[in-house]
Tab-separated table of C-alpha atoms in Angstrom:
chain	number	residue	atom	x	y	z
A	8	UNK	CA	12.768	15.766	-16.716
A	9	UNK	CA	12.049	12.928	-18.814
A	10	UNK	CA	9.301	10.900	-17.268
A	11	UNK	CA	6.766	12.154	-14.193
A	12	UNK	CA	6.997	9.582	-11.021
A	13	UNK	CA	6.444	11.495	-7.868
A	14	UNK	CA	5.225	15.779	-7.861
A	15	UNK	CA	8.266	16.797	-6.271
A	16	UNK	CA	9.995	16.060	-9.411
A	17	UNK	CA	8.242	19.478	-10.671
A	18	UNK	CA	9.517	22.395	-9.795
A	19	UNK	CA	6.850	25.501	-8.892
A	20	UNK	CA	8.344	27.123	-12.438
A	21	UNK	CA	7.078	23.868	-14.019
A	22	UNK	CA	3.837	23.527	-12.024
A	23	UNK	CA	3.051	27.157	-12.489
A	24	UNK	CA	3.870	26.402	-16.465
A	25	UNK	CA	1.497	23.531	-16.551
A	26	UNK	CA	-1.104	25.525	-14.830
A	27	UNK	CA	-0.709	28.066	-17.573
A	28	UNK	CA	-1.046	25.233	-20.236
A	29	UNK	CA	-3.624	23.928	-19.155
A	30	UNK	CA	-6.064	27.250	-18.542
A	31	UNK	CA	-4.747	28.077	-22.634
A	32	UNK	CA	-5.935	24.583	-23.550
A	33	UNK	CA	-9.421	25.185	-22.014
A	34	UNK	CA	-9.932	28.654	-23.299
A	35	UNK	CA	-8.324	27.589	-26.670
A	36	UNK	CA	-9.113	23.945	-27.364
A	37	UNK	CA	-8.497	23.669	-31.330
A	38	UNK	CA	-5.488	25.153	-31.082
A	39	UNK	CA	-4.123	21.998	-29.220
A	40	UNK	CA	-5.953	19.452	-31.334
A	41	UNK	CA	-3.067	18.338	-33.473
A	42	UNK	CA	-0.471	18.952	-31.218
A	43	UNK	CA	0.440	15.033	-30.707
A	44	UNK	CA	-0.671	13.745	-34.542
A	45	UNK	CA	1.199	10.686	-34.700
A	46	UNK	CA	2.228	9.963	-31.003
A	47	UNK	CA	0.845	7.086	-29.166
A	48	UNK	CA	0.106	6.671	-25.170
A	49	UNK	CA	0.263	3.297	-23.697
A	50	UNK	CA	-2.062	2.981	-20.595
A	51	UNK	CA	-0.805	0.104	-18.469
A	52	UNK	CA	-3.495	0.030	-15.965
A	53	UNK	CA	-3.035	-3.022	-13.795
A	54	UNK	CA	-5.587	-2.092	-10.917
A	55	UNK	CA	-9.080	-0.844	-11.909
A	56	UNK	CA	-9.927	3.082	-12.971
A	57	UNK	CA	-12.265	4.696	-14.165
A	58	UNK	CA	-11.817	8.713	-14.335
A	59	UNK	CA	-7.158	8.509	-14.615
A	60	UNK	CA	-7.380	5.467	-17.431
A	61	UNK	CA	-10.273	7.516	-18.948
A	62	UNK	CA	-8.974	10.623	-18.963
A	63	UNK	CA	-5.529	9.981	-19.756
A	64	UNK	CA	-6.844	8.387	-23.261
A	65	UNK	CA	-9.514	11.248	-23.572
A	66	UNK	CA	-6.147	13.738	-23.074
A	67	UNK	CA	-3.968	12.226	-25.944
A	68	UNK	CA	-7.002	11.689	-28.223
A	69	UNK	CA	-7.908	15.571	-27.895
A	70	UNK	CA	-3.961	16.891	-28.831
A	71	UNK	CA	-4.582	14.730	-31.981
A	72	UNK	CA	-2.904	11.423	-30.745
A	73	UNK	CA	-4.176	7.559	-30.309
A	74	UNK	CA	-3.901	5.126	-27.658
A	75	UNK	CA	-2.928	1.467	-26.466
A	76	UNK	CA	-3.083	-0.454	-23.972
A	77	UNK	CA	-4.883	-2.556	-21.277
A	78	UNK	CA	-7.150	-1.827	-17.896
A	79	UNK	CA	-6.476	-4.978	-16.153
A	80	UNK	CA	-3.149	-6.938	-15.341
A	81	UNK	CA	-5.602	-10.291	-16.493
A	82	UNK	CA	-5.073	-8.896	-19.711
A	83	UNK	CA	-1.453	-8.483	-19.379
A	84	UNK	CA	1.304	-10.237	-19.581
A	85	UNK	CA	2.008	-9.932	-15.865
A	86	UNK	CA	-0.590	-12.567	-15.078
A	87	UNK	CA	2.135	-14.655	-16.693
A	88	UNK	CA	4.986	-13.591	-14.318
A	89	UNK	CA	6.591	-10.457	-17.111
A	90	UNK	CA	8.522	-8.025	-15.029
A	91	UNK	CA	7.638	-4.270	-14.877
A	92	UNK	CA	11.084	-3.570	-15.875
A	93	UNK	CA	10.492	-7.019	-18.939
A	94	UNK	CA	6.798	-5.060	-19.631
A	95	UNK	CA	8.316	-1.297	-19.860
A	96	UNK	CA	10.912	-2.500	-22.169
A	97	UNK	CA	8.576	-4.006	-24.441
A	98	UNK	CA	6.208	-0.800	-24.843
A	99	UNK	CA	8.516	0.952	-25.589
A	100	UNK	CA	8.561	-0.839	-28.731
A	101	UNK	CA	5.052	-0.147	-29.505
A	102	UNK	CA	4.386	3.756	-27.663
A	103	UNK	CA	5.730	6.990	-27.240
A	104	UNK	CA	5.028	7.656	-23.724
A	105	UNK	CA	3.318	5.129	-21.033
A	106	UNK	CA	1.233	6.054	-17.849
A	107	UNK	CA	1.416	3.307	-15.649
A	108	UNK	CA	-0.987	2.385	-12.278
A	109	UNK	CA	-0.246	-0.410	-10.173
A	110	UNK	CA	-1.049	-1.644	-6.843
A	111	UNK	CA	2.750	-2.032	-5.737
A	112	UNK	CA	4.372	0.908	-4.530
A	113	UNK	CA	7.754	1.759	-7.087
A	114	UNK	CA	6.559	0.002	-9.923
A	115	UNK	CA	5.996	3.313	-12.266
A	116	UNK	CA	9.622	3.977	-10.995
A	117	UNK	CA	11.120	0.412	-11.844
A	118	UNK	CA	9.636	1.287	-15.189
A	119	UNK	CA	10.693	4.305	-16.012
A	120	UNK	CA	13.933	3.092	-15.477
A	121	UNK	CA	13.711	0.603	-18.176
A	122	UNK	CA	11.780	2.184	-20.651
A	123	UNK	CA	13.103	4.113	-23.784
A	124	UNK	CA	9.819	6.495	-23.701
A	125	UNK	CA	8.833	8.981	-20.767
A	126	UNK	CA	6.448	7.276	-18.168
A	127	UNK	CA	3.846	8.841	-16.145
A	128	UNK	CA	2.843	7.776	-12.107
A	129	UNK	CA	-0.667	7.155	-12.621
A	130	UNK	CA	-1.290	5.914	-9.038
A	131	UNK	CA	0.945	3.147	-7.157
A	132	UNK	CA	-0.085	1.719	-4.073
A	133	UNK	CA	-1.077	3.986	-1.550
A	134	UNK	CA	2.416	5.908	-2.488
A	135	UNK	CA	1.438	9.086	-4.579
A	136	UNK	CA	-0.561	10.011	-7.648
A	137	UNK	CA	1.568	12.908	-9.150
A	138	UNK	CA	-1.185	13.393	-12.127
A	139	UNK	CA	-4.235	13.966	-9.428
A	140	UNK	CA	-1.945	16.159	-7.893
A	141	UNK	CA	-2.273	18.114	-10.497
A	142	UNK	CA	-5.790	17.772	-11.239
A	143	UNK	CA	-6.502	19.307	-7.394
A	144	UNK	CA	-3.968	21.964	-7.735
A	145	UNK	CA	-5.523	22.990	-11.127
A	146	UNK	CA	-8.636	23.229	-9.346
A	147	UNK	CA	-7.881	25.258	-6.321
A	148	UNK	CA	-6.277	27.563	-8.553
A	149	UNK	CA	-9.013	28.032	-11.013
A	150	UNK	CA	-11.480	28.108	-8.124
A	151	UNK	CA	-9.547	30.505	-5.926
A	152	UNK	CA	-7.238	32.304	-8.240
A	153	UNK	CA	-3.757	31.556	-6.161
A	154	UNK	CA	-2.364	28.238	-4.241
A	155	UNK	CA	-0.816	30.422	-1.629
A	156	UNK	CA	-2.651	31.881	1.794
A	157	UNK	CA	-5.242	29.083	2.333
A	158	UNK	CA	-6.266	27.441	5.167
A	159	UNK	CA	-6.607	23.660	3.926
A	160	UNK	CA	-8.091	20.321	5.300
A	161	UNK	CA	-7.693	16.792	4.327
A	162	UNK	CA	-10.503	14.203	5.607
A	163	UNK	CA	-10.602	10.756	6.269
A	164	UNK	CA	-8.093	7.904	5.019
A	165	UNK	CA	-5.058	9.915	5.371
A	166	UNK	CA	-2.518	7.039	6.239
A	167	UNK	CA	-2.967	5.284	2.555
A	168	UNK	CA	-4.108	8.248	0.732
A	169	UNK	CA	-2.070	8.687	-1.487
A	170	UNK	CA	-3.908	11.657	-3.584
A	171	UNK	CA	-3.100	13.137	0.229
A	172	UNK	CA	-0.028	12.645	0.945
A	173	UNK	CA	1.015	13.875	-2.922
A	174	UNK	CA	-0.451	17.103	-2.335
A	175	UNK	CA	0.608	17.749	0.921
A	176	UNK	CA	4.197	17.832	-0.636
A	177	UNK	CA	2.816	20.215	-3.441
A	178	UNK	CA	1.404	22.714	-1.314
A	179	UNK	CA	4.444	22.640	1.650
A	180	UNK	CA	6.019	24.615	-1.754
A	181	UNK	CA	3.254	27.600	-1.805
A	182	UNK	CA	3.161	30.387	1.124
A	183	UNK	CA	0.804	30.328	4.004
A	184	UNK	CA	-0.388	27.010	3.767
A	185	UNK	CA	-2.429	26.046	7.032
A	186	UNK	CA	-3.207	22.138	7.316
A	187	UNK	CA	-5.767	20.809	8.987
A	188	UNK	CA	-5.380	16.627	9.102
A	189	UNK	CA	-9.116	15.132	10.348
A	190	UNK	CA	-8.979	11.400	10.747
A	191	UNK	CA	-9.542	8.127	12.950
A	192	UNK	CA	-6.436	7.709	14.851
A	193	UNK	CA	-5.816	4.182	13.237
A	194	UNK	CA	-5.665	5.984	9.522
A	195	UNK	CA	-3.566	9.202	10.713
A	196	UNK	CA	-1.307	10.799	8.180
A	197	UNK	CA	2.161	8.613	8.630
A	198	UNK	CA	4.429	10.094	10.450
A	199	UNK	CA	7.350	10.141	7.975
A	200	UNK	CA	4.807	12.578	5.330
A	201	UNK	CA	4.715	14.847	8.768
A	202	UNK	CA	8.382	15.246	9.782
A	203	UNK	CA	9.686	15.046	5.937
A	204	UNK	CA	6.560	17.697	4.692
A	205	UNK	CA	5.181	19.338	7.644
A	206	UNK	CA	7.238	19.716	9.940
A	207	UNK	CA	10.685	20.025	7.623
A	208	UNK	CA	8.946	22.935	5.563
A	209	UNK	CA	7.747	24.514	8.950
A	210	UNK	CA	4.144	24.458	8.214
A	211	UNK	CA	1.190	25.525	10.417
A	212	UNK	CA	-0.768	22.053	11.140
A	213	UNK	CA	-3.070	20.452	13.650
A	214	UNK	CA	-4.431	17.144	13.679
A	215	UNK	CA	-8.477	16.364	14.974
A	216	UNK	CA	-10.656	13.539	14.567
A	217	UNK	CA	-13.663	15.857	14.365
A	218	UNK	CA	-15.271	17.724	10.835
A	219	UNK	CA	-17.674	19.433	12.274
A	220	UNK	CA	-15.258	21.052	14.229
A	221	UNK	CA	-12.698	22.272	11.564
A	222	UNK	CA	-15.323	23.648	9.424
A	223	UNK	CA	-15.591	27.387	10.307
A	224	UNK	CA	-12.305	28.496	8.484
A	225	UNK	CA	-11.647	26.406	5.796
A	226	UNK	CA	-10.826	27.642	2.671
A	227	UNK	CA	-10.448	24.311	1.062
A	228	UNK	CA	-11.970	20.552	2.534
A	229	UNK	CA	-10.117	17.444	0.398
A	230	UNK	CA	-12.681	14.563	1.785
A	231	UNK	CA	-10.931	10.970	0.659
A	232	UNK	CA	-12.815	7.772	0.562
A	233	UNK	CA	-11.998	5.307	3.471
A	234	UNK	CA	-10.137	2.569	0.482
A	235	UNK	CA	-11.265	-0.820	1.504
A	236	UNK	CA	-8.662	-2.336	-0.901
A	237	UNK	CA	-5.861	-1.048	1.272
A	238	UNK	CA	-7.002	-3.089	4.763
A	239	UNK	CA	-6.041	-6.622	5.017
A	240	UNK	CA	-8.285	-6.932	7.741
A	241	UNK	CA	-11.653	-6.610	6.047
A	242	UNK	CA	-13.568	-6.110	9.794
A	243	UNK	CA	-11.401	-3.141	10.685
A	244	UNK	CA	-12.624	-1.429	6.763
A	245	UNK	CA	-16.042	-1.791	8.168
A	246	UNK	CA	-15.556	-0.030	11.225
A	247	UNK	CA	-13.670	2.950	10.122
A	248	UNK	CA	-15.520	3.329	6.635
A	249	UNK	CA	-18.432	5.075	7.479
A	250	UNK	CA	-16.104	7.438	10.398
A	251	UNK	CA	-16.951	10.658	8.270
A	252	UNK	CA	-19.699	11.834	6.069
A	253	UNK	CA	-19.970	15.065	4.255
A	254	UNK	CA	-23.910	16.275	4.623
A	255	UNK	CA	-26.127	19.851	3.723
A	256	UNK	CA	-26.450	19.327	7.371
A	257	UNK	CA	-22.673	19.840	8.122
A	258	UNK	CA	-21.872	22.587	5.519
A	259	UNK	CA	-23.886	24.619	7.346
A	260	UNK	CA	-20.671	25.084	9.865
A	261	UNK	CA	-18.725	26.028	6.553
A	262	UNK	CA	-17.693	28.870	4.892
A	263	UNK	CA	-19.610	30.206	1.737
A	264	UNK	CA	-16.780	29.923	-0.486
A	265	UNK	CA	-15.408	26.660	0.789
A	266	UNK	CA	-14.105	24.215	-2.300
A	267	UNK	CA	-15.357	20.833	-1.798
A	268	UNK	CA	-12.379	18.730	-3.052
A	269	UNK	CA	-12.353	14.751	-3.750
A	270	UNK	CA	-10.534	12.378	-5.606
A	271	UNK	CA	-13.028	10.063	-6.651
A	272	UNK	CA	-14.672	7.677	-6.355
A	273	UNK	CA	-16.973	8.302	-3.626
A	274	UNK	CA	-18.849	6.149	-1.389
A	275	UNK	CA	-20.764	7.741	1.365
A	276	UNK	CA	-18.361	10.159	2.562
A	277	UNK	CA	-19.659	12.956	0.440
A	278	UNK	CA	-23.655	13.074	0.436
A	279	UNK	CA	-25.084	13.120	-3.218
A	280	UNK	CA	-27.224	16.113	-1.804
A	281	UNK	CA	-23.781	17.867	-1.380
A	282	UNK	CA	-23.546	17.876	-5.209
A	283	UNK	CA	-26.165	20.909	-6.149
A	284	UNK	CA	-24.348	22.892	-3.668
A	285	UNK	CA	-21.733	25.474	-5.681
A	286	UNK	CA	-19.107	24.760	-3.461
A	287	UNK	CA	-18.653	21.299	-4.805
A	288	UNK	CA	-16.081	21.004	-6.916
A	289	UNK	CA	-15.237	17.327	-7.367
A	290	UNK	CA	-16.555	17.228	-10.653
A	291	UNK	CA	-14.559	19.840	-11.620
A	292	UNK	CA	-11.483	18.550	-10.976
A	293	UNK	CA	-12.132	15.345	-13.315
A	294	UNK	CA	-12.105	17.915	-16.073
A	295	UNK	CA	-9.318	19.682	-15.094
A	296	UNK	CA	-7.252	16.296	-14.748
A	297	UNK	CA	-7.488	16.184	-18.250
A	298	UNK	CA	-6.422	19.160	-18.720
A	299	UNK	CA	-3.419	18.891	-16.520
A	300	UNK	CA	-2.626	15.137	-18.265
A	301	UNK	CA	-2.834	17.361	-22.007
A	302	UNK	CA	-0.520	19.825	-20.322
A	303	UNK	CA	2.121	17.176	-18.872
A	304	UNK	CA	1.833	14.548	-22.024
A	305	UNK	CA	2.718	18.192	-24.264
A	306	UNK	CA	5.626	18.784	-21.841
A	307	UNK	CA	7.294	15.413	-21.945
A	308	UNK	CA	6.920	14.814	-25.360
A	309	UNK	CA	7.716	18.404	-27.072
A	310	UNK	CA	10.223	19.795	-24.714
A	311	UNK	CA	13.833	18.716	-25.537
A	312	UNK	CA	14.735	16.171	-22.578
A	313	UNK	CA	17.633	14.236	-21.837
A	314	UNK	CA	17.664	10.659	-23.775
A	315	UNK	CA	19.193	8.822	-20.947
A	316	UNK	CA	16.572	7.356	-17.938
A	317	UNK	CA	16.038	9.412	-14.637
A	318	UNK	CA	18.577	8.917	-12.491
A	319	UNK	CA	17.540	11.294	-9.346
A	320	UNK	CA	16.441	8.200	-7.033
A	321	UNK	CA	19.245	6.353	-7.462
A	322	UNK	CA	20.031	5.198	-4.157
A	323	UNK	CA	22.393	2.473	-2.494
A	324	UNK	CA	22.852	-0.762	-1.555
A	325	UNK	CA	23.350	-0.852	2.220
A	326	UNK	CA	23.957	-4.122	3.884
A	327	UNK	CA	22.216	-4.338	6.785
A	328	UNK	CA	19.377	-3.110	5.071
A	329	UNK	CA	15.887	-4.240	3.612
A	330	UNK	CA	12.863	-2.626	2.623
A	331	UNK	CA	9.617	-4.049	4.632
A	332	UNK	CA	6.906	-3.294	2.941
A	333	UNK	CA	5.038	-6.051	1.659
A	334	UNK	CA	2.970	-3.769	-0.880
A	335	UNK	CA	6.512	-2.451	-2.423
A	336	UNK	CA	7.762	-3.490	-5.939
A	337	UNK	CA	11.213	-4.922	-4.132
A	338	UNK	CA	9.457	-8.108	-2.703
A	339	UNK	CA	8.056	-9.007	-6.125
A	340	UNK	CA	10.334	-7.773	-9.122
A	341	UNK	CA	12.831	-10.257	-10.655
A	342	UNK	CA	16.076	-9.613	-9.214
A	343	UNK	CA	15.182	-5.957	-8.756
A	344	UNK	CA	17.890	-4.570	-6.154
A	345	UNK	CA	16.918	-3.170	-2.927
A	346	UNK	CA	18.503	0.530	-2.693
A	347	UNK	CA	18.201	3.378	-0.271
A	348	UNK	CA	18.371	6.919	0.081
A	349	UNK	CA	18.826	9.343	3.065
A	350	UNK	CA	15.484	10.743	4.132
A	351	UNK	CA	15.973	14.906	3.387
A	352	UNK	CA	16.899	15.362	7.441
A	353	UNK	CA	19.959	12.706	6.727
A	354	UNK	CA	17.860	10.787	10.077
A	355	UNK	CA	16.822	7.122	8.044
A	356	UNK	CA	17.147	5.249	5.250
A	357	UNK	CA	14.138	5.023	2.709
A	358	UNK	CA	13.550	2.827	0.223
A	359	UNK	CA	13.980	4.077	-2.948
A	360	UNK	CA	10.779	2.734	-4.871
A	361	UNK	CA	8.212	2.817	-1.966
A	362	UNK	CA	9.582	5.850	0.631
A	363	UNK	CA	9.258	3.424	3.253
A	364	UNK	CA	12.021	3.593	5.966
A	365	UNK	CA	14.413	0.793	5.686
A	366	UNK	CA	14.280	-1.843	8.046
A	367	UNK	CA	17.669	-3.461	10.126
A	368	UNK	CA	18.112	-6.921	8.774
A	369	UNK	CA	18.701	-8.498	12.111
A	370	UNK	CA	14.957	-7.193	12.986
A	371	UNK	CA	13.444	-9.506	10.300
C-alpha cells in the first residue's frame, strides 16, 4: 500500500497492526518522538476542520516531523482553477506525504494518482473518511477490549455520513457485528452501502427511526450530526436537523457500559450534559485519531512500498456510461476520464472516484 484512500484498502492484519501501534505510542510516547526527523506532511485542507487538520499536524510534529500546508482552498491555488491532479504534482515537490480533504467525492483518489509521495483520505464529500475510521475503531477497541461480538448503532445523517458509511465497511470485517441504522427516512443509509456491506457480508441489521427504542442493548451508539453543508435545500436541513437528540433523560433506556461515539463536531444532537457521563467517549476518540494518524503516517513512510501509484481502482471506460453525481471530482477535474468498476456482486457499474452507480447516457 502506498497511499490510504478508502479503509477497505487495509486489511484486518494491517488494522489490527495499527491498533497495536498506536496503544505502544500511547503507553510509550518518547520512544516515537524522532521517528519522522526530517519528513514533512502537507495538509491540503480545502473545506474547513478543526480536530483531522489539527491532529494530523499535532501527529507528524510528535514522531519528530514538521508540516505545510493550507486550511482553505482561498488560500490555494485552486481558487485559481489548478487541478487536484496539477496541485498533487506540485507537493510533491515540497512534502513527503500529503493528507488531503475536499468537498468533491474522488479528489484524494485523483491525487494520489498523481503524486510522487503517499496521500492520505482525510474526508471527501460525503464519500468516506478512512483516518476517522480509525480513530472510532481505536476507540471501541480500547474501550471494549475487542471489535468483534457487539451490538452497534449508528444515529442520524446516515445517507451523507460518511464517518458512517466508512465504518460500516470496517466492522462487516469483525465477527458478530449487529447493526442497528436509526434515521429519518429522507437521510437513510443508501442503499448501495446496504447490499455492497450489509447485506453482501450477511450481517444482522434493522433499520428504525426511533432512539429511544434501540437503546436497551446497545453496546456501542455512533450519534452523527445532521451536516447542513450536504442539503441543497436549506428548508429541508431545518426540518430534519433537530430529528434526534442525545439527553441524561434518554440514557436512562441505555446500558451501563454503552460507548457514546461521535465524530465531531456536534450541534445539538448530543446534550453537553451527556459529557460528565463515563460512557461518553467522543472526546476520546479525538485523541486516539492522533494516535491512529502517528500509526498510519509511520506505516506509509517506513515500510518499504511499491514506488509506482495505486493502481487497485483502476476502472474502465464504458461508453454508454457517465457518472451523475454532481458532488464527484469527474464533473470538475480537467480532462479527468470518467472510469468504472463492477460493484463486488458484478450487478452495476460504479464510478471509480465517487462509488456512485453509473448512470446510462441516454438517461441524461
Amino acid at each position: 500500500m502506498r497511499s490510504l484512500i478508502d479503509i477497505p484498502e487495509l486489511s484486518v492484519e494491517e488494522i489490527d497492526q495499527l491498533l497495536k501501534t498506536a496503544c505502544d505510542i500511547s503507553e510509550n510516547p518518547e520512544k516515537y518522538q524522532n521517528k519522522l526527523k526530517n519528513k514533512k506532511l502537507a495538509t491540503l485542507f480545502f473545506e474547513p476542520s478543526t480536530r483531522t487538520r489539527l491532529s494530523f499536524e499535532a501527529a507528524m510534529l510528535e514522531l519528530g516531523g514538521s508540516v505545510i500546508g493550507f486550511s482553505s482552498a482561498d488560500s490555494s491555488s485552486a481558487s485559481k482553477g489548478e487541478s487536484m491532479a496539477d496541485t498533487a504534482k506540485v507537493i510533491s515537490c515540497y512534502a513527503d506525504i500529503a493528507a488531503i480533504r475536499h468537498p468533491k467525492e474522488g479528489a484524494p483518489y485523483v491525487a494520489s494518482i498523481n503524486a510522487s509521495i503517499p496521500v492520505i483520505n482525510a474526508g471527501d464529500g460525503g464519500h468516506c473518511h478512512p483516518t476517522q475510521t480509525l480513530a472510532d475503531l481505536l476507540t471501541i477497541y480500547r474501550e471494549k477490549g475487542r471489535l468483534s461480538n457487539l451490538k452497534v448503532g449508528f444515529c442520524g445523517d446516515l445517507k451523507y455520513g460518511r464517518t458512517v458509511h466508512s465504518l460500516l465497511s470496517a466492522l462487516s470485517r469483525y465477527e458478530n457485528i449487529s447493526i442497528v441504522l436509526i434515521s429519518p427516512e429522507e437521510l437513510k443509509l443508501p442503499g448501495y452501502v446496504r447490499r455492497e456491506v450489509l447485506e453482501a457480508k450477511n450481517m444482522d441489521f434493522v433499520q428504525t427511526d426511533s432512539l429511544e427504542d434501540s437503546l436497551n442493548d446497545l453496546d456501542i451508539l455512533y450519534m452523527t450530526r445532521i451536516q447542513q453543508e450536504r442539503f441543497a435545500d436549506y428548508e429541508e436541513y431545518l426540518r430534519l436537523k433537530d430529528s434526534y437528540v442525545l439527553d441524561t433523560k434518554k440514557l436512562e433506556l441505555a446500558k451501563s457500559d454503552l460507548c457514546i461515539l461521535h465524530p465531531l463536531p456536534r450541534v445539538n444532537e448530543i446534550s453537553v450534559a451527556v459529557d460528565k457521563d463515563p460512557r461518553a467517549c467522543y472526546f476520546k476518540q479525538v485523541m486516539n485519531g492522533k494516535l491512529m494518524r502517528m500509526a498510519l503516517m509511520l506505516k506509509l513512510l517506513t515500510e518499504n512500498r511499491s514506488d509506482s501509484a495505486d493502481t487497485c481502482c483502476e476502472g474502465e471506460t464504458v461508453e454508454d456510461l457517465y457518472c451523475a453525481n454532481p458532488r464527484c471530482i469527474s464533473t470538475t477535474e480537467q480532462e479527468l476520464p470518467q472510469k468504472f468498476k463492477l460493484s463486488d456482486d458484478k450487478a452495476v457499474y460504479r464510478c471509480i472516484y465517487c462509488d456512485h452507480k453509473a448512470t446510462k447516457k441516454e438517461e441524461k
